[in-house]
mmCIF file of C-alpha atoms and ligand atoms in Angstrom:
data_model
loop_
_atom_site.group_PDB
_atom_site.id
_atom_site.type_symbol
_atom_site.label_atom_id
_atom_site.label_comp_id
_atom_site.label_asym_id
_atom_site.label_seq_id
_atom_site.Cartn_x
_atom_site.Cartn_y
_atom_site.Cartn_z
ATOM 1 C CA MET J 1 131.368 76.613 140.469
ATOM 2 C CA THR J 2 128.243 76.194 137.868
ATOM 3 C CA VAL J 3 126.414 78.961 139.540
ATOM 4 C CA ARG J 4 129.609 81.117 139.110
ATOM 5 C CA LYS J 5 129.995 80.170 135.611
ATOM 6 C CA LEU J 6 126.003 80.807 135.019
ATOM 7 C CA ASP J 7 126.555 84.393 136.554
ATOM 8 C CA SER J 8 129.498 85.363 134.314
ATOM 9 C CA THR J 9 126.942 84.234 131.276
ATOM 10 C CA LEU J 10 124.218 86.540 132.246
ATOM 11 C CA VAL J 11 126.714 89.518 132.612
ATOM 12 C CA LEU J 12 128.163 88.735 129.045
ATOM 13 C CA ARG J 13 124.737 88.562 127.643
ATOM 14 C CA LEU J 14 123.593 91.866 129.537
ATOM 15 C CA ILE J 15 126.406 93.850 127.882
ATOM 16 C CA ALA J 16 126.127 91.938 124.486
ATOM 17 C CA GLY J 17 122.451 93.266 124.774
ATOM 18 C CA LEU J 18 124.013 96.737 125.151
ATOM 19 C CA LEU J 19 126.053 96.688 122.304
ATOM 20 C CA ILE J 20 123.114 95.262 120.195
ATOM 21 C CA ALA J 21 120.906 98.437 121.331
ATOM 22 C CA GLY J 22 123.835 100.647 120.764
ATOM 23 C CA ALA J 23 124.369 99.204 117.373
ATOM 24 C CA LEU J 24 120.719 99.275 116.518
ATOM 25 C CA ALA J 25 120.770 103.033 117.447
ATOM 26 C CA LEU J 26 123.366 104.054 115.398
ATOM 27 C CA CYS J 27 121.685 102.266 112.464
ATOM 28 C CA GLY J 28 118.742 104.529 113.250
ATOM 29 C CA CYS J 29 121.018 107.418 112.987
ATOM 30 C CA ALA J 30 122.372 106.185 109.568
ATOM 31 C CA LEU J 31 118.993 105.510 108.178
ATOM 32 C CA LYS J 32 118.503 108.863 108.159
ATOM 33 C CA ASP J 33 119.801 109.454 104.439
ATOM 34 C CA TYR J 34 117.158 107.211 103.327
ATOM 35 C CA PRO J 35 114.438 108.282 101.423
ATOM 36 C CA GLN J 36 111.770 107.202 103.146
ATOM 37 C CA SER J 37 113.367 107.257 106.584
ATOM 38 C CA THR J 38 110.740 109.099 109.300
ATOM 39 C CA LEU J 39 113.868 110.432 110.702
ATOM 40 C CA HIS J 40 114.294 113.326 108.043
ATOM 41 C CA PRO J 41 111.454 115.305 108.675
ATOM 42 C CA HIS J 42 110.207 118.084 105.902
ATOM 43 C CA SER J 43 107.056 119.330 107.565
ATOM 44 C CA ASP J 44 105.835 121.049 110.731
ATOM 45 C CA TYR J 45 104.042 117.770 111.475
ATOM 46 C CA ALA J 46 106.687 115.401 110.685
ATOM 47 C CA GLU J 47 109.346 117.762 112.754
ATOM 48 C CA SER J 48 106.849 117.806 115.774
ATOM 49 C CA ILE J 49 106.845 114.164 115.748
ATOM 50 C CA GLN J 50 110.607 113.788 115.566
ATOM 51 C CA ARG J 51 111.022 116.351 118.508
ATOM 52 C CA LEU J 52 108.580 113.792 120.459
ATOM 53 C CA LEU J 53 110.658 111.000 119.531
ATOM 54 C CA GLU J 54 114.057 112.333 120.714
ATOM 55 C CA THR J 55 112.535 113.456 123.902
ATOM 56 C CA LEU J 56 111.167 109.912 124.455
ATOM 57 C CA VAL J 57 114.292 108.330 123.212
ATOM 58 C CA PHE J 58 116.099 110.787 126.043
ATOM 59 C CA TRP J 59 114.044 109.433 128.716
ATOM 60 C CA VAL J 60 114.263 105.932 127.491
ATOM 61 C CA VAL J 61 118.035 105.911 127.289
ATOM 62 C CA VAL J 62 118.136 107.482 130.906
ATOM 63 C CA ILE J 63 115.767 104.553 132.205
ATOM 64 C CA PHE J 64 117.832 101.968 130.574
ATOM 65 C CA VAL J 65 121.002 102.844 131.660
ATOM 66 C CA LEU J 66 119.639 103.414 135.209
ATOM 67 C CA VAL J 67 117.838 100.122 135.493
ATOM 68 C CA GLU J 68 120.939 98.066 133.300
ATOM 69 C CA GLY J 69 123.746 99.727 135.491
ATOM 70 C CA VAL J 70 121.983 98.663 138.929
ATOM 71 C CA LEU J 71 121.128 95.413 137.226
ATOM 72 C CA ILE J 72 124.470 94.679 136.323
ATOM 73 C CA TRP J 73 125.882 96.046 139.606
ATOM 74 C CA THR J 74 123.679 93.929 141.491
ATOM 75 C CA VAL J 75 124.368 90.498 139.332
ATOM 76 C CA VAL J 76 128.103 90.961 140.142
ATOM 77 C CA ARG J 77 127.995 92.817 144.210
ATOM 78 C CA PHE J 78 125.596 89.417 145.097
ATOM 79 C CA ARG J 79 127.160 86.533 142.587
ATOM 80 C CA SER J 80 127.564 83.381 144.697
ATOM 81 C CA ARG J 81 130.921 83.046 145.779
ATOM 82 C CA PRO J 82 132.351 79.539 146.863
ATOM 83 C CA GLY J 83 131.717 79.518 150.795
ATOM 84 C CA ALA J 84 129.214 82.549 150.961
ATOM 85 C CA PRO J 85 126.479 82.108 153.658
ATOM 86 C CA GLU J 86 123.043 81.752 152.230
ATOM 87 C CA PRO J 87 121.700 85.785 151.488
ATOM 88 C CA LYS J 88 119.270 86.866 154.048
ATOM 89 C CA PRO J 89 115.507 87.117 152.557
ATOM 90 C CA VAL J 90 114.390 90.770 152.486
ATOM 91 C CA HIS J 91 110.972 91.185 152.562
ATOM 92 C CA GLY J 92 108.423 94.305 152.697
ATOM 93 C CA ASN J 93 110.599 97.530 152.326
ATOM 94 C CA THR J 94 107.832 99.987 152.584
ATOM 95 C CA THR J 95 110.551 102.951 151.472
ATOM 96 C CA LEU J 96 111.563 100.842 148.553
ATOM 97 C CA GLU J 97 108.151 99.896 147.392
ATOM 98 C CA VAL J 98 106.851 103.695 147.373
ATOM 99 C CA ALA J 99 109.694 104.483 145.282
ATOM 100 C CA TRP J 100 109.111 102.382 142.580
ATOM 101 C CA THR J 101 105.519 103.143 142.439
ATOM 102 C CA ILE J 102 106.259 106.805 142.104
ATOM 103 C CA ALA J 103 109.321 106.248 139.846
ATOM 104 C CA PRO J 104 107.127 105.019 136.911
ATOM 105 C CA ALA J 105 104.282 107.301 137.713
ATOM 106 C CA LEU J 106 107.125 110.207 137.055
ATOM 107 C CA ILE J 107 108.249 108.542 133.730
ATOM 108 C CA LEU J 108 104.976 108.539 132.676
ATOM 109 C CA ALA J 109 104.313 111.664 133.231
ATOM 110 C CA PHE J 110 107.303 112.374 131.156
ATOM 111 C CA VAL J 111 106.179 110.505 128.106
ATOM 112 C CA ALA J 112 102.374 111.574 128.484
ATOM 113 C CA VAL J 113 102.666 115.225 128.619
ATOM 114 C CA PRO J 114 104.993 115.978 125.335
ATOM 115 C CA THR J 115 103.133 113.269 123.434
ATOM 116 C CA VAL J 116 99.780 114.923 124.608
ATOM 117 C CA LEU J 117 100.917 118.275 123.405
ATOM 118 C CA THR J 118 102.166 116.973 120.582
ATOM 119 C CA ILE J 119 98.764 115.548 119.450
ATOM 120 C CA PHE J 120 96.968 118.504 120.278
ATOM 121 C CA LYS J 121 99.725 120.688 118.065
ATOM 122 C CA THR J 122 99.201 118.360 115.269
ATOM 123 C CA GLN J 123 95.736 116.609 114.944
ATOM 124 C CA GLY J 124 93.427 119.833 115.777
ATOM 125 C CA ARG J 125 91.748 121.965 112.795
ATOM 126 C CA PRO J 126 94.299 122.796 110.101
ATOM 127 C CA PRO J 127 95.075 126.324 109.999
ATOM 128 C CA ASP J 128 93.091 128.563 107.774
ATOM 129 C CA GLY J 129 93.778 129.266 104.435
ATOM 130 C CA ALA J 130 95.445 125.584 104.333
ATOM 131 C CA MET J 131 95.091 123.659 100.771
ATOM 132 C CA PRO J 132 91.969 121.082 100.668
ATOM 133 C CA VAL J 133 93.566 118.375 98.925
ATOM 134 C CA ARG J 134 90.821 114.834 98.504
ATOM 135 C CA VAL J 135 92.721 112.136 98.821
ATOM 136 C CA VAL J 136 91.099 108.869 97.325
ATOM 137 C CA GLY J 137 92.944 105.115 97.450
ATOM 138 C CA HIS J 138 92.120 102.631 94.994
ATOM 139 C CA GLN J 139 93.557 98.955 94.206
ATOM 140 C CA TRP J 140 96.656 100.409 93.785
ATOM 141 C CA TRP J 141 97.206 103.647 93.398
ATOM 142 C CA TRP J 142 96.561 107.045 94.620
ATOM 143 C CA GLU J 143 93.794 109.761 93.509
ATOM 144 C CA PHE J 144 94.455 113.244 94.444
ATOM 145 C CA GLN J 145 91.592 116.322 93.935
ATOM 146 C CA TYR J 146 92.173 119.538 94.384
ATOM 147 C CA PRO J 147 88.349 121.088 94.874
ATOM 148 C CA GLU J 148 89.682 124.633 94.998
ATOM 149 C CA TYR J 149 91.131 123.997 91.809
ATOM 150 C CA ASN J 150 88.854 121.543 90.449
ATOM 151 C CA ILE J 151 92.141 119.509 89.461
ATOM 152 C CA THR J 152 92.024 115.471 89.501
ATOM 153 C CA THR J 153 95.507 113.648 89.204
ATOM 154 C CA ALA J 154 97.062 110.285 90.301
ATOM 155 C CA SER J 155 100.180 108.974 91.834
ATOM 156 C CA GLU J 156 101.955 112.342 92.140
ATOM 157 C CA LEU J 157 100.599 114.766 94.909
ATOM 158 C CA HIS J 158 101.954 118.533 94.123
ATOM 159 C CA VAL J 159 102.015 121.356 97.185
ATOM 160 C CA PRO J 160 103.600 124.453 97.302
ATOM 161 C CA VAL J 161 106.379 124.872 100.217
ATOM 162 C CA GLY J 162 105.170 126.701 102.993
ATOM 163 C CA ARG J 163 101.282 126.368 102.495
ATOM 164 C CA PRO J 164 99.205 124.191 104.811
ATOM 165 C CA VAL J 165 97.799 121.585 102.983
ATOM 166 C CA ALA J 166 94.768 120.047 104.416
ATOM 167 C CA VAL J 167 94.205 116.002 103.262
ATOM 168 C CA SER J 168 90.622 114.684 103.610
ATOM 169 C CA LEU J 169 91.350 110.802 103.077
ATOM 170 C CA GLU J 170 89.125 107.991 101.860
ATOM 171 C CA THR J 171 89.250 104.906 99.687
ATOM 172 C CA ALA J 172 87.082 103.550 97.082
ATOM 173 C CA ASP J 173 87.890 99.865 98.069
ATOM 174 C CA VAL J 174 89.544 98.121 101.007
ATOM 175 C CA ILE J 175 91.443 99.746 103.641
ATOM 176 C CA HIS J 176 94.778 101.594 102.840
ATOM 177 C CA SER J 177 96.916 103.811 104.705
ATOM 178 C CA PHE J 178 98.376 107.172 103.267
ATOM 179 C CA TRP J 179 101.902 107.751 103.873
ATOM 180 C CA PHE J 180 104.577 109.947 103.061
ATOM 181 C CA PRO J 181 107.222 109.370 105.640
ATOM 182 C CA ALA J 182 108.981 113.046 104.597
ATOM 183 C CA VAL J 183 106.056 115.114 105.992
ATOM 184 C CA GLY J 184 104.607 112.803 108.943
ATOM 185 C CA GLY J 185 101.615 110.981 109.347
ATOM 186 C CA LYS J 186 100.616 107.941 108.072
ATOM 187 C CA ARG J 187 96.991 107.880 108.161
ATOM 188 C CA ASP J 188 94.483 104.566 107.495
ATOM 189 C CA VAL J 189 91.775 105.810 104.723
ATOM 190 C CA VAL J 190 88.887 103.427 105.826
ATOM 191 C CA PRO J 191 85.856 102.550 103.870
ATOM 192 C CA SER J 192 82.723 104.652 104.597
ATOM 193 C CA ARG J 193 84.511 107.309 106.261
ATOM 194 C CA VAL J 194 86.645 110.274 106.080
ATOM 195 C CA ASN J 195 90.073 110.630 107.757
ATOM 196 C CA HIS J 196 91.750 113.793 108.021
ATOM 197 C CA MET J 197 95.706 115.498 108.723
ATOM 198 C CA TRP J 198 97.461 118.751 107.763
ATOM 199 C CA PHE J 199 101.239 119.417 106.966
ATOM 200 C CA THR J 200 103.051 122.409 106.038
ATOM 201 C CA ALA J 201 105.928 120.841 103.848
ATOM 202 C CA ASP J 202 108.975 122.995 104.674
ATOM 203 C CA SER J 203 111.647 122.030 102.046
ATOM 204 C CA LEU J 204 111.645 121.795 98.268
ATOM 205 C CA GLY J 205 111.814 118.112 96.262
ATOM 206 C CA GLU J 206 110.291 115.223 95.608
ATOM 207 C CA PHE J 207 109.740 112.631 98.551
ATOM 208 C CA PRO J 208 108.078 108.906 98.264
ATOM 209 C CA GLY J 209 105.347 107.668 99.677
ATOM 210 C CA GLN J 210 104.117 103.994 100.228
ATOM 211 C CA CYS J 211 100.670 102.553 100.936
ATOM 212 C CA ALA J 212 101.007 101.264 104.658
ATOM 213 C CA GLU J 213 98.388 98.880 104.978
ATOM 214 C CA LEU J 214 98.132 95.546 103.322
ATOM 215 C CA CYS J 215 95.510 95.959 100.889
ATOM 216 C CA GLY J 216 95.923 92.956 98.472
ATOM 217 C CA ILE J 217 98.165 91.569 95.780
ATOM 218 C CA SER J 218 99.883 94.805 94.761
ATOM 219 C CA HIS J 219 100.146 96.694 98.233
ATOM 220 C CA ALA J 220 103.981 97.264 97.807
ATOM 221 C CA ASN J 221 103.178 98.555 94.081
ATOM 222 C CA MET J 222 100.954 101.081 95.647
ATOM 223 C CA ARG J 223 103.157 103.906 95.748
ATOM 224 C CA ALA J 224 103.461 107.666 95.185
ATOM 225 C CA LYS J 225 105.333 110.773 95.004
ATOM 226 C CA LEU J 226 105.037 113.959 96.839
ATOM 227 C CA ILE J 227 106.153 117.249 94.929
ATOM 228 C CA VAL J 228 106.913 120.042 96.864
ATOM 229 C CA SER J 229 107.410 123.384 94.737
ATOM 230 C CA LYS J 230 107.819 127.369 95.015
ATOM 231 C CA PRO J 231 104.299 128.582 95.285
ATOM 232 C CA GLU J 232 105.036 130.105 91.503
ATOM 233 C CA ASP J 233 106.074 126.646 90.063
ATOM 234 C CA PHE J 234 103.291 125.485 91.811
ATOM 235 C CA GLN J 235 100.632 127.909 90.094
ATOM 236 C CA ALA J 236 102.300 127.064 86.933
ATOM 237 C CA TRP J 237 101.395 123.441 87.551
ATOM 238 C CA VAL J 238 97.915 124.224 88.576
ATOM 239 C CA ALA J 239 97.194 126.414 85.203
ATOM 240 C CA ALA J 240 98.830 123.870 83.155
ATOM 241 C CA GLN J 241 96.282 121.031 84.854
ATOM 242 C CA GLN J 242 93.601 122.986 84.658
ATOM 243 C CA SER J 243 93.969 123.827 80.967
ATOM 244 C CA PRO J 244 91.537 121.505 78.284
ATOM 245 C CA PRO J 245 94.052 118.399 77.064
ATOM 246 C CA VAL J 246 96.181 118.568 73.777
ATOM 247 C CA GLU J 247 94.388 117.925 70.801
ATOM 248 C CA PRO J 248 96.582 116.268 68.694
ATOM 249 C CA ASP J 249 96.708 116.186 64.770
ATOM 250 C CA SER J 250 94.483 113.327 63.391
ATOM 251 C CA THR J 251 96.694 112.616 60.953
ATOM 252 C CA SER J 252 99.687 112.421 63.558
ATOM 253 C CA LEU J 253 100.983 108.885 65.441
ATOM 254 C CA ALA J 254 99.208 110.533 68.513
ATOM 255 C CA GLY J 255 96.102 111.457 66.711
ATOM 256 C CA LYS J 256 95.859 107.615 66.032
ATOM 257 C CA GLY J 257 96.491 107.040 69.592
ATOM 258 C CA LYS J 258 93.348 109.243 70.269
ATOM 259 C CA GLN J 259 91.228 107.151 67.856
ATOM 260 C CA VAL J 260 92.642 103.785 69.910
ATOM 261 C CA PHE J 261 91.747 105.147 73.082
ATOM 262 C CA LEU J 262 88.124 105.803 71.824
ATOM 263 C CA GLU J 263 87.783 102.386 70.049
ATOM 264 C CA VAL J 264 89.512 99.745 72.469
ATOM 265 C CA GLY J 265 87.538 100.418 75.646
ATOM 266 C CA CYS J 266 90.102 103.105 77.764
ATOM 267 C CA VAL J 267 86.934 105.189 77.574
ATOM 268 C CA ALA J 268 85.071 103.063 79.875
ATOM 269 C CA CYS J 269 87.426 103.646 83.001
ATOM 270 C CA HIS J 270 89.444 106.688 82.384
ATOM 271 C CA THR J 271 88.298 110.037 81.911
ATOM 272 C CA ILE J 272 90.248 112.970 79.982
ATOM 273 C CA GLN J 273 88.582 115.642 80.529
ATOM 274 C CA GLY J 274 85.883 116.553 77.321
ATOM 275 C CA ILE J 275 86.618 113.359 75.586
ATOM 276 C CA SER J 276 85.860 110.379 78.360
ATOM 277 C CA PRO J 277 83.944 110.180 81.563
ATOM 278 C CA GLY J 278 85.377 106.912 83.268
ATOM 279 C CA ILE J 279 86.237 107.321 87.019
ATOM 280 C CA ILE J 280 87.516 103.669 87.455
ATOM 281 C CA GLY J 281 90.932 104.321 86.593
ATOM 282 C CA PRO J 282 93.193 107.202 86.949
ATOM 283 C CA ASN J 283 92.065 110.495 85.389
ATOM 284 C CA LEU J 284 94.345 110.885 81.958
ATOM 285 C CA THR J 285 93.555 114.388 81.442
ATOM 286 C CA HIS J 286 97.574 115.793 81.885
ATOM 287 C CA PHE J 287 98.991 112.149 81.787
ATOM 288 C CA GLY J 288 102.007 112.771 79.907
ATOM 289 C CA SER J 289 102.677 115.542 82.811
ATOM 290 C CA ARG J 290 103.515 112.793 85.262
ATOM 291 C CA GLY J 291 106.956 111.388 86.046
ATOM 292 C CA SER J 292 105.653 108.184 86.794
ATOM 293 C CA ILE J 293 103.061 105.374 85.951
ATOM 294 C CA ALA J 294 100.959 102.424 87.316
ATOM 295 C CA GLY J 295 101.029 103.824 91.430
ATOM 296 C CA ALA J 296 104.268 105.115 90.786
ATOM 297 C CA THR J 297 105.750 102.229 90.668
ATOM 298 C CA TYR J 298 107.470 102.650 87.184
ATOM 299 C CA LEU J 299 108.968 106.134 85.955
ATOM 300 C CA ASN J 300 106.850 107.132 82.673
ATOM 301 C CA ASN J 301 108.771 106.848 79.603
ATOM 302 C CA ASP J 302 107.733 105.584 76.403
ATOM 303 C CA ASP J 303 109.199 102.220 76.985
ATOM 304 C CA ASN J 304 107.359 101.560 80.639
ATOM 305 C CA LEU J 305 104.198 102.742 78.830
ATOM 306 C CA GLY J 306 104.206 100.649 76.200
ATOM 307 C CA LYS J 307 105.171 97.213 78.684
ATOM 308 C CA TRP J 308 102.125 98.590 80.791
ATOM 309 C CA LEU J 309 99.929 98.449 77.837
ATOM 310 C CA ALA J 310 100.619 95.525 76.423
ATOM 311 C CA ASN J 311 100.314 93.459 79.707
ATOM 312 C CA PRO J 312 99.506 95.585 82.833
ATOM 313 C CA GLN J 313 99.597 92.387 85.226
ATOM 314 C CA ALA J 314 102.960 90.961 84.472
ATOM 315 C CA ARG J 315 103.921 94.784 85.686
ATOM 316 C CA LYS J 316 102.083 94.992 88.138
ATOM 317 C CA PRO J 317 100.668 91.873 89.444
ATOM 318 C CA GLY J 318 96.629 91.962 90.183
ATOM 319 C CA ALA J 319 96.201 95.354 88.595
ATOM 320 C CA THR J 320 92.761 95.999 87.571
ATOM 321 C CA MET J 321 93.476 97.719 84.295
ATOM 322 C CA LEU J 322 92.333 95.527 81.950
ATOM 323 C CA ASN J 323 94.801 93.723 79.022
ATOM 324 C CA LEU J 324 93.216 94.595 76.022
ATOM 325 C CA GLY J 325 95.151 92.265 73.889
ATOM 326 C CA LEU J 326 96.435 95.703 71.936
ATOM 327 C CA ASN J 327 99.050 95.257 69.123
ATOM 328 C CA PRO J 328 102.283 96.870 68.421
ATOM 329 C CA ASP J 329 100.943 99.367 66.180
ATOM 330 C CA GLN J 330 97.901 100.353 68.561
ATOM 331 C CA ILE J 331 100.631 100.683 71.838
ATOM 332 C CA ALA J 332 103.252 102.544 69.857
ATOM 333 C CA ALA J 333 100.129 105.210 68.807
ATOM 334 C CA LEU J 334 98.357 105.326 72.438
ATOM 335 C CA VAL J 335 101.711 105.698 73.864
ATOM 336 C CA ALA J 336 101.915 108.846 71.874
ATOM 337 C CA TYR J 337 98.836 110.192 72.521
ATOM 338 C CA LEU J 338 98.929 109.732 76.338
ATOM 339 C CA GLN J 339 102.600 111.513 76.274
ATOM 340 C CA SER J 340 101.375 114.338 73.981
ATOM 341 C CA LEU J 341 98.630 115.191 77.270
ATOM 342 C CA LYS J 342 101.367 117.435 78.862
HETATM 343 CU CU1 CUA G 401 97.128 100.483 99.320
HETATM 344 CU CU2 CUA G 401 98.311 98.859 100.413
#
C-alpha cells in the first residue's frame, strides 16, 4: 500500500512540475511588455537572437513533452500493484541503446545548427557604412564617443534608425557589461582589451540599458539610455553636439555658475569644450541636452541636479564625484549654468 501511495505522489509531483513549467512560460510571454525585456527585440541582432530562442524553445518543448509523456506513462503503467509478480529485470537492449545514443545526437544537431548560423550572422565584421561608436565603461557610468563626428557624451547613446552601429567596448577601470536588451547583445568590457558588437536599431524610441556585470557598490546605478531617432533628427542632434558650448551672460545666474564651475574644482574632472579639460567624469559640454544624470539614474531636472551636486554619495553610493561642500547659492548657480549647456 505504501508503495502505491508513493507512486501517486510521484505522479502528482510530475503534474505539478508540468504546471509550473507552463506558468513560467506564460510569465515569459507577459514580460514582453517590460522595457528591459529581451523578448521584445528592436534590432536585427536582437531579432536573430529571438528567432534562435524561439527555435530552441520549440525543440525543448517537443522533447520535454515526449520525455515527460513516456515517463508518466511508464510510472502509471508499471506501478506496483498488490499481488503483482516481481518485474522481470531487462538488460542490454541493443536497439534501445542505439536509439538513445542517436536521439540526443540529433537533438544536439537541431540546437547546434541554428546556434552556429546565428553566431556567424551576428558576430562577424559590421557591414560597410556602420557608424563607429567607442563605448567606455566607468564606475559607474557609460561614456559614448563618436569618432566620425568628434562628439563625446555620457549615459545616453543616440543612434539613427536603420543604420548599423559598430560598437567598440572598453573600460576605464573594472569589468562592466554593456547591455541594451532591446537591441540584443550584452557584452563585457574588459580591462586592456577591446570588445566589439554591432546592431541596427529598427524602431524609434528610447530603450533602457543596464550594466550587467557586478562592478562595485553602484553597479545597479550604472544605467544608460538608447535613443533611436530618425536620421534627420539624429543629424540635428549631431550638429547641436558639435557646436561649441553656450557662453552665458556673465551677470546672469548661469554666468555666476560658470565662475563656480571654474573655481570649486569641477574642471579637474570634467570637460567642457574650450573651458576645462578633465577626463575623469562625464563630458559636460552639452550637459543640458541630456534627459538624465548620474549614470541615467535620475531624470535631469534642477531639483535632482541640485541634490546631486549637494551630496553625490547620498544619491549614488560610492560615486567618485566629489562632495565639494557647495553652499545653496553655489549649487543654484551651477545648476543654472549646467542646464544652460544645451
Ligand atoms: Cu558597471 Cu556593473
